[in-house]
Amino acid sequence: MELENCQSVDDFMSGLVKRNPGEPEFHQAVREFAESVVPFVLEHPQYQEAQILERMTEPDRIVIFRVTWEDDQNRIRANRAWRVQFNNSIGPYKGGMRFHTNVTQSVLKFLGFEQTFKNSLTGLPMGGAKGGSNFNPKGKSNNEVMRFCQSLMTELHRHIGEDTDVPAGDIGVGAREISYLFGQYKRLENRFVGTLTGKGLAFGGSLVRTEATGYGCVYFCEDMFNHVGESIRGKTVGISGSGNVAIYAAEKSVELGAKVLTLSDSSGFIHDPDGIDAEKIAFVKDLKEVRRGRINEYAEKFKSASFHEGKRPWSVPVDVAMPCATQNEVSGDEARTLLANGVKAVCEGANMPTELEGVHAFVKAGILYAPAKAANAGGVAVSGLEQSQNALRLSWSREEVDERLKTIMREIHAQCVTYGSKAKSEIVNYVDGANIAGFVKVAEAMLAYGAV
Ligand code: NDP
Ligand code: 2IT
């Protein structure tokens, strides 16, 4: 970045850090965005005069509430929950709910902020939001999870609605939790409407929503390869996580002819040099989605694999890396290790999985690097399609939804190329591309509204 731009980013960030003390994840997400967008704003004074960046980094509102519930031993428990309604300039608030012990206001603000621009990239009319709780679903019975979800929804329902704010899943919130949340919402409101997405197929869910984030990530990766005359076919792929996003990223990679070598969870990673094929993925689905077990069981079952306790998979040489677990799971050093081992593409299934130092290393190296906002937008895109189907009171076929998902990912790729290509360079900077393309649509709407 040029010196003058660097100074402007630093000035902007020092104000933001002062206004939002103790929120490191939020600072990080805004900084990554500002590094792309501040130079663009400096060239377009209409945005600067309207203080668009300052306004965009301030959430519309945050609802914070207590969730009291009773565990199986009849003890009263209390958690904290939030809904960060970040920006509804281009549509009703939309974004997932996360249940994890490390959920804080800072984490949800970073997620809600990024969601605003991700949703803008999809081309669908969706604003940005995120919510969640520091509730830990691990080791809880189904009944405990149900009571927690019902209690949470008893407060949340008054703040959401099909034209106001439409939550969905994220870490720790899958089909089971969405069902409990939707069941309670419907009961409290006495209305059957699409206020949540990721619902079961029997009650308004969309085909391909479960698979959408992982599939979309691989479609985007294939779009990047195709753009330089290559393909994911025959490439080795390293994936982290073994949840919703990781499983379907692995499934689609295998389907397109790649060889998946790793998966992980918070206890460590497994490395299978023979490749994690469709049959082994079916085992992981059952392990994680039904039995809620740990990834080391994979290495007990398949002798070709080794388990590496407490480690992340980035030391394994691969052509393609897809971080699909959580934020800051690829450090600067790990990014450099991936590059030294010849990684050709990094496609982020998780939100903000790469530390800023790693982002800079990938961009500098000129590899195919797809930031989360672009690469994992397939999940929320199919959530948007679920909303459309609910509003129409009909369901589209698997082929129809999958085709729309592919088209949306291709159009996001095209926007990244438009905004991320520098004159005389063949290399696309997908970080700039995604940030600026996502920004422009939201900024135009905010300019049109005047001082709101
Ligand atoms: P899941 O809860 O289904 O899976 C999360 C996976 O990541 C698990 O394997 C989990 O391991 C691992 N993980 C979670 N937290 C940590 C941590 N602190 N350290 C190490 N491993 C961790 O969540 P999803 O697959 O839905 O989400 C994964 C990522 O993708 C998140 O960043 C999410 O925001 C993002 N995303 C999700 C979308 C969706 O539609 N679901 C859409 C777009 C992005 P363990 O079981 O041990 O905790
Ligand atoms: O981070 C994300 O995009 C999601 N967790 C999905 C949000 C949604 O509304 O489907």
XYZ file of C-alpha atoms and ligand atoms in Angstrom:
510
model
C 0.000 0.000 0.000
C 1.171 3.525 -0.707
C 2.469 5.533 2.238
C -0.373 8.060 2.154
C -2.995 5.286 2.159
C -1.182 3.492 4.970
C -1.310 6.653 7.075
C -5.031 7.071 6.355
C -5.775 3.460 7.368
C -3.801 3.954 10.605
C -5.674 7.206 11.365
C -9.035 5.583 10.710
C -8.128 2.537 12.803
C -6.894 4.533 15.783
C -10.339 6.162 16.026
C -12.104 2.842 15.629
C -9.956 1.151 18.298
C -10.658 4.020 20.709
C -14.406 3.740 20.113
C -14.409 -0.067 20.475
C -11.958 -0.931 23.276
C -11.163 -4.578 23.996
C -12.567 -5.933 20.721
C -9.535 -7.401 18.904
C -11.476 -9.578 16.418
C -13.621 -6.615 15.387
C -10.519 -4.422 14.960
C -8.885 -7.121 12.819
C -11.882 -7.537 10.488
C -12.242 -3.779 10.015
C -8.512 -3.322 9.416
C -8.443 -5.953 6.670
C -11.457 -4.239 5.059
C -10.040 -0.717 5.482
C -6.753 -1.667 3.808
C -8.750 -2.330 0.612
C -11.467 0.278 0.936
C -9.686 3.386 2.304
C -7.653 3.873 -0.922
C -10.893 3.465 -2.924
C -12.719 5.985 -0.721
C -9.856 8.469 -1.103
C -10.418 8.285 -4.864
C -14.199 8.745 -4.454
C -14.754 11.832 -2.257
C -18.549 11.413 -2.166
C -18.078 8.480 0.234
C -15.648 10.382 2.412
C -17.869 13.471 2.665
C -20.761 11.284 3.833
C -18.546 9.598 6.489
C -19.570 6.270 5.015
C -16.748 4.208 6.563
C -17.331 5.615 10.040
C -21.067 4.886 9.741
C -20.546 1.418 8.269
C -18.360 0.326 11.162
C -21.015 1.245 13.733
C -23.694 -1.475 14.085
C -27.303 -0.312 13.729
C -27.958 -1.893 17.120
C -26.912 -4.726 19.441
C -29.395 -6.616 21.594
C -27.824 -8.294 24.641
C -29.827 -10.573 26.879
C -29.665 -13.248 29.572
C -30.702 -16.813 28.739
C -31.760 -18.759 31.812
C -32.346 -22.500 31.472
C -32.429 -25.643 33.578
C -29.951 -28.505 33.113
C -30.707 -32.228 33.499
C -29.741 -32.083 37.187
C -32.391 -29.365 37.684
C -29.741 -26.735 38.264
C -30.484 -23.229 37.019
C -27.937 -22.025 34.463
C -27.473 -18.611 32.874
C -25.749 -17.621 29.642
C -25.392 -14.400 27.721
C -26.699 -13.988 24.181
C -26.482 -11.260 21.554
C -27.939 -10.249 18.218
C -25.761 -7.741 16.400
C -27.937 -6.077 13.737
C -25.143 -4.509 11.763
C -26.552 -2.958 8.616
C -29.897 -3.256 6.802
C -29.223 -0.836 3.942
C -29.808 -3.388 1.192
C -32.250 -5.802 2.846
C -33.510 -7.274 6.120
C -30.747 -8.297 8.555
C -29.416 -11.775 7.783
C -26.744 -13.932 9.373
C -26.096 -16.940 11.550
C -26.186 -17.712 15.262
C -23.070 -19.162 16.921
C -23.010 -21.202 20.151
C -19.464 -21.571 21.454
C -17.682 -20.840 24.735
C -15.431 -18.264 23.062
C -18.322 -16.135 21.724
C -17.938 -12.501 22.802
C -19.382 -9.227 21.568
C -16.146 -8.642 19.650
C -16.474 -11.962 17.787
C -20.097 -11.282 16.865
C -19.302 -7.730 15.741
C -16.555 -8.965 13.424
C -18.924 -11.587 12.027
C -21.828 -9.140 11.590
C -19.535 -6.603 9.923
C -18.178 -9.124 7.407
C -21.660 -10.540 6.835
C -22.842 -7.153 5.552
C -20.375 -7.214 2.649
C -20.637 -10.951 2.022
C -24.398 -10.622 1.676
C -23.942 -7.658 -0.646
C -21.679 -9.796 -2.870
C -24.376 -12.471 -3.283
C -26.518 -9.973 -5.213
C -29.519 -10.887 -3.051
C -31.382 -8.313 -0.926
C -29.900 -9.143 2.488
C -28.467 -6.885 5.199
C -25.851 -8.077 7.688
C -26.241 -9.475 11.216
C -24.828 -12.110 13.532
C -25.847 -13.507 16.875
C -25.035 -16.180 19.346
C -24.226 -17.132 22.862
C -21.341 -18.282 25.038
C -23.386 -21.461 25.667
C -21.274 -24.599 25.151
C -23.320 -27.318 23.396
C -20.532 -29.924 23.870
C -21.578 -32.684 26.230
C -25.133 -31.336 26.629
C -28.121 -33.647 26.193
C -30.696 -33.011 23.464
C -33.133 -31.898 26.158
C -30.661 -29.388 27.557
C -29.991 -27.966 24.093
C -33.768 -27.780 23.499
C -34.420 -25.928 26.749
C -31.587 -23.518 26.015
C -32.841 -22.816 22.479
C -36.410 -22.299 23.674
C -35.310 -19.890 26.373
C -33.106 -17.961 23.949
C -35.931 -17.656 21.412
C -38.354 -16.477 24.090
C -36.367 -13.233 24.130
C -35.019 -13.170 20.565
C -38.386 -13.584 18.805
C -39.414 -9.977 19.481
C -36.327 -8.661 17.658
C -36.529 -10.781 14.481
C -39.004 -11.434 11.663
C -39.180 -12.496 8.032
C -38.850 -8.855 6.868
C -36.749 -7.655 9.815
C -33.983 -10.105 10.691
C -33.574 -13.732 9.634
C -31.105 -15.827 11.701
C -29.532 -19.132 10.589
C -26.820 -21.557 11.755
C -23.097 -21.185 12.364
C -20.617 -22.915 14.701
C -22.558 -25.043 17.203
C -25.896 -24.252 15.546
C -26.939 -26.899 13.032
C -30.131 -28.671 12.001
C -31.009 -29.702 15.575
C -30.661 -26.206 17.046
C -32.458 -24.466 14.142
C -35.374 -26.898 14.589
C -35.686 -26.119 18.298
C -35.362 -22.377 17.641
C -37.917 -22.377 14.828
C -40.367 -24.563 16.780
C -40.330 -22.066 19.644
C -40.550 -19.054 17.303
C -43.619 -20.464 15.562
C -45.257 -21.222 18.901
C -44.662 -17.739 20.311
C -45.745 -15.907 17.155
C -48.518 -18.251 16.039
C -47.327 -17.704 12.466
C -45.539 -20.048 10.063
C -43.084 -17.814 8.192
C -39.474 -18.068 7.061
C -37.882 -16.137 9.926
C -35.082 -18.694 10.226
C -33.142 -20.442 7.462
C -31.458 -23.816 7.513
C -34.789 -25.343 8.479
C -35.578 -29.043 8.005
C -36.918 -30.050 4.590
C -40.263 -31.022 6.149
C -40.875 -27.490 7.425
C -39.729 -24.970 4.861
C -36.031 -25.735 4.476
C -34.292 -25.567 1.105
C -32.549 -28.417 -0.652
C -28.757 -27.840 -0.812
C -28.715 -25.408 2.167
C -26.853 -27.972 4.310
C -24.218 -28.448 1.618
C -24.175 -24.856 0.320
C -21.230 -23.287 2.167
C -18.816 -26.148 1.495
C -19.998 -26.687 -2.081
C -19.911 -22.943 -2.784
C -16.343 -22.712 -1.454
C -15.213 -25.426 -3.877
C -17.149 -23.850 -6.779
C -15.349 -20.583 -6.052
C -12.007 -22.376 -5.946
C -12.768 -23.976 -9.318
C -13.747 -20.546 -10.702
C -10.350 -19.159 -9.610
C -8.496 -22.079 -11.198
C -10.537 -21.811 -14.418
C -9.698 -18.106 -14.606
C -5.999 -19.042 -14.955
C -6.698 -22.007 -17.234
C -6.466 -24.701 -14.511
C -8.791 -26.906 -12.490
C -9.031 -28.433 -9.003
C -9.064 -31.904 -10.620
C -6.015 -33.911 -9.555
C -4.992 -31.404 -6.866
C -4.355 -32.259 -3.209
C -6.519 -30.410 -0.690
C -5.957 -29.717 3.020
C -9.129 -28.966 4.974
C -9.467 -27.945 8.628
C -12.585 -28.549 10.690
C -14.984 -31.470 10.412
C -18.265 -29.647 10.831
C -20.881 -28.543 8.339
C -18.595 -26.482 6.097
C -15.599 -28.848 6.149
C -17.619 -31.999 5.384
C -19.288 -30.582 2.274
C -16.114 -28.849 1.077
C -14.470 -32.286 1.231
C -17.419 -33.961 -0.502
C -17.447 -31.534 -3.458
C -13.628 -31.539 -3.764
C -13.682 -35.326 -4.117
C -16.581 -35.137 -6.569
C -14.556 -32.745 -8.757
C -11.575 -35.109 -8.765
C -9.348 -33.666 -6.028
C -7.671 -35.657 -3.249
C -8.490 -34.484 0.302
C -5.698 -35.217 2.779
C -6.729 -33.661 6.099
C -9.633 -32.816 8.416
C -9.542 -31.583 12.016
C -11.444 -30.526 15.113
C -10.420 -28.609 18.216
C -8.512 -31.660 19.528
C -6.162 -32.059 16.518
C -6.029 -33.113 12.866
C -6.017 -36.343 10.869
C -3.784 -36.867 7.839
C -4.790 -39.568 5.377
C -2.231 -39.811 2.529
C -4.547 -42.288 0.713
C -7.182 -39.555 0.432
C -10.471 -39.035 2.263
C -12.895 -40.539 -0.243
C -16.709 -40.564 -0.345
C -16.970 -43.628 1.911
C -14.666 -42.094 4.527
C -16.622 -38.807 4.356
C -19.799 -40.796 5.102
C -18.050 -42.099 8.245
C -17.137 -38.520 9.280
C -20.732 -37.343 8.696
C -22.043 -40.044 11.020
C -19.241 -39.416 13.548
C -19.838 -35.666 13.692
C -23.505 -35.145 12.833
C -25.044 -38.181 14.552
C -22.629 -39.511 17.195
C -21.036 -36.108 17.961
C -17.649 -37.829 18.390
C -14.018 -36.686 18.041
C -11.905 -36.739 14.862
C -9.232 -39.084 16.317
C -11.770 -41.912 15.819
C -11.102 -41.513 12.086
C -7.495 -42.649 12.564
C -8.657 -45.578 14.709
C -11.029 -46.687 11.957
C -8.822 -46.051 8.881
C -5.281 -47.359 9.324
C -3.895 -45.262 6.459
C -4.438 -42.149 8.599
C -2.499 -40.605 11.479
C -3.880 -38.361 14.249
C -1.897 -35.294 15.365
C -3.107 -34.207 18.757
C -3.367 -30.468 19.472
C -2.023 -29.568 16.000
C -3.457 -27.806 12.952
C -3.100 -29.308 9.475
C -1.089 -26.563 7.729
C 2.274 -28.367 7.871
C 1.003 -30.997 5.400
C 2.044 -30.011 1.831
C -1.048 -29.433 -0.349
C -1.979 -27.663 -3.587
C -5.125 -26.181 -2.067
C -5.831 -25.163 1.552
C -9.402 -24.694 2.780
C -9.601 -23.492 6.372
C -13.152 -24.432 7.422
C -13.090 -24.366 11.254
C -12.864 -20.942 12.905
C -11.265 -17.483 13.067
C -7.494 -17.050 13.279
C -6.706 -20.701 12.650
C -3.946 -19.884 10.132
C -1.130 -17.823 11.665
C 1.439 -15.800 9.734
C 3.974 -18.613 10.215
C 1.507 -21.255 9.055
C 0.703 -19.178 5.962
C 4.421 -19.003 5.174
C 4.716 -22.783 5.684
C 1.862 -23.384 3.235
C 3.558 -21.083 0.705
C 6.967 -22.725 1.201
C 5.290 -26.098 0.530
C 3.937 -24.780 -2.777
C 0.275 -24.041 -2.038
C -1.438 -22.751 -5.205
C -4.812 -21.717 -3.800
C -6.283 -20.848 -0.400
C -10.058 -20.732 -0.205
C -11.608 -19.675 3.115
C -14.672 -21.677 4.179
C -14.477 -20.294 7.726
C -14.889 -16.611 8.588
C -11.583 -14.710 9.029
C -9.543 -17.924 9.432
C -6.278 -16.214 8.470
C -4.441 -13.757 10.719
C -3.696 -10.421 9.036
C -0.006 -11.330 8.663
C -1.046 -14.466 6.766
C -3.447 -12.479 4.559
C -0.573 -10.171 3.611
C 1.702 -13.155 2.886
C -0.859 -14.810 0.572
C -1.598 -11.576 -1.299
C 2.105 -10.761 -1.682
C 2.835 -14.241 -3.016
C 0.220 -13.709 -5.741
C -1.414 -17.133 -5.230
C -5.149 -17.690 -5.778
C -6.367 -16.460 -2.410
C -10.143 -16.245 -1.834
C -11.110 -14.409 1.367
C -14.070 -15.656 3.402
C -16.489 -12.926 2.293
C -16.345 -14.264 -1.243
C -15.465 -17.935 -0.763
C -18.041 -18.887 1.885
C -20.927 -16.724 0.630
C -22.666 -19.809 -0.795
C -24.207 -20.642 2.583
C -25.977 -17.352 3.070
C -26.807 -17.246 -0.654
C -28.819 -20.454 -0.383
C -30.329 -19.080 2.837
C -31.503 -16.176 0.666
C -32.952 -18.705 -1.794
C -34.689 -20.437 1.141
C -36.296 -17.071 2.016
C -37.434 -16.672 -1.594
C -38.968 -20.162 -1.639
C -40.716 -19.514 1.703
C -42.143 -16.232 0.408
C -43.367 -17.995 -2.750
C -44.680 -20.937 -0.682
C -43.020 -23.495 -2.925
C -39.775 -25.492 -3.119
C -37.255 -25.695 -5.923
C -35.549 -28.933 -6.961
C -32.006 -29.848 -5.905
C -30.764 -29.180 -9.447
C -32.406 -25.750 -9.574
C -30.929 -24.607 -6.234
C -27.490 -26.048 -7.028
C -27.470 -24.309 -10.421
C -28.423 -20.984 -8.803
C -25.650 -21.480 -6.215
C -23.076 -22.092 -8.961
C -24.243 -18.995 -10.840
C -24.074 -16.823 -7.702
C -20.515 -18.024 -6.923
C -19.493 -17.343 -10.545
C -20.935 -13.839 -10.345
C -19.115 -13.162 -7.064
C -15.929 -14.319 -8.765
C -16.588 -11.937 -11.671
C -17.112 -9.010 -9.267
C -13.805 -9.832 -7.545
C -12.072 -9.811 -10.934
C -13.646 -6.438 -11.813
C -12.660 -4.716 -8.567
C -9.492 -6.674 -7.757
C -7.551 -6.442 -11.013
C -4.822 -3.855 -11.385
C -3.865 -2.523 -14.800
C -0.996 -4.480 -16.402
C -1.257 -7.297 -13.837
C -2.758 -10.696 -14.566
C -3.049 -11.448 -10.874
C -6.413 -10.838 -9.231
C -6.313 -9.461 -5.696
C -9.450 -11.194 -4.417
C -9.189 -9.442 -1.021
C -9.473 -5.991 -2.597
C -11.997 -7.302 -5.102
C -14.377 -8.760 -2.496
C -14.038 -5.829 -0.085
C -14.573 -3.100 -2.680
C -17.352 -4.882 -4.606
C -19.168 -5.636 -1.318
C -18.667 -2.055 -0.141
C -19.938 -0.246 -3.243
C -23.490 -1.589 -3.158
C -23.972 -0.906 0.563
C -22.342 2.530 0.248
C -24.563 3.526 -2.679
C -27.681 2.625 -0.693
C -26.448 4.597 2.326
C -25.650 7.637 0.160
C -29.135 7.487 -1.362
C -30.791 7.451 2.074
C -29.022 10.641 3.194
C -28.090 11.108 6.837
C -29.604 7.979 8.428
P -19.641 -26.518 12.920
O -20.012 -26.252 14.322
O -20.465 -27.445 12.104
O -18.141 -27.038 12.837
C -17.084 -26.300 13.341
C -15.803 -27.080 13.191
O -14.710 -26.236 13.514
C -15.707 -28.272 14.115
O -14.917 -29.274 13.540
C -15.029 -27.663 15.338
O -14.324 -28.596 16.149
C -14.047 -26.717 14.682
N -13.782 -25.582 15.585
C -14.691 -24.700 16.069
N -14.112 -23.822 16.901
C -12.811 -24.174 16.949
C -11.685 -23.647 17.636
N -11.807 -22.580 18.451
N -10.492 -24.250 17.443
C -10.379 -25.339 16.616
N -11.398 -25.880 15.949
C -12.599 -25.296 16.110
O -19.561 -25.075 12.229
P -19.580 -24.703 10.671
O -18.931 -25.776 9.882
O -20.942 -24.269 10.335
O -18.672 -23.392 10.658
C -17.278 -23.431 10.401
C -16.809 -22.070 9.947
O -17.485 -21.718 8.739
C -17.077 -20.915 10.915
O -16.044 -19.962 10.797
C -18.371 -20.307 10.374
O -18.519 -18.958 10.758
C -18.125 -20.447 8.885
N -19.301 -20.396 8.035
C -20.363 -21.232 8.226
C -21.450 -21.188 7.391
C -22.579 -22.159 7.504
O -23.464 -22.099 6.652
N -22.610 -23.031 8.472
C -21.543 -20.192 6.322
C -20.342 -19.398 6.151
C -19.294 -19.512 7.000
P -14.968 -29.039 17.575
O -16.133 -29.896 17.220
O -13.872 -29.743 18.256
O -15.380 -27.766 18.268
O -21.279 -16.894 8.128
C -22.281 -17.152 7.427
O -22.415 -16.682 6.301
C -23.284 -18.069 7.976
N -23.086 -18.595 9.058
C -24.557 -18.316 7.225
C -25.554 -17.227 7.491
C -26.925 -17.458 6.936
O -27.770 -16.588 7.196
O -27.175 -18.460 6.252
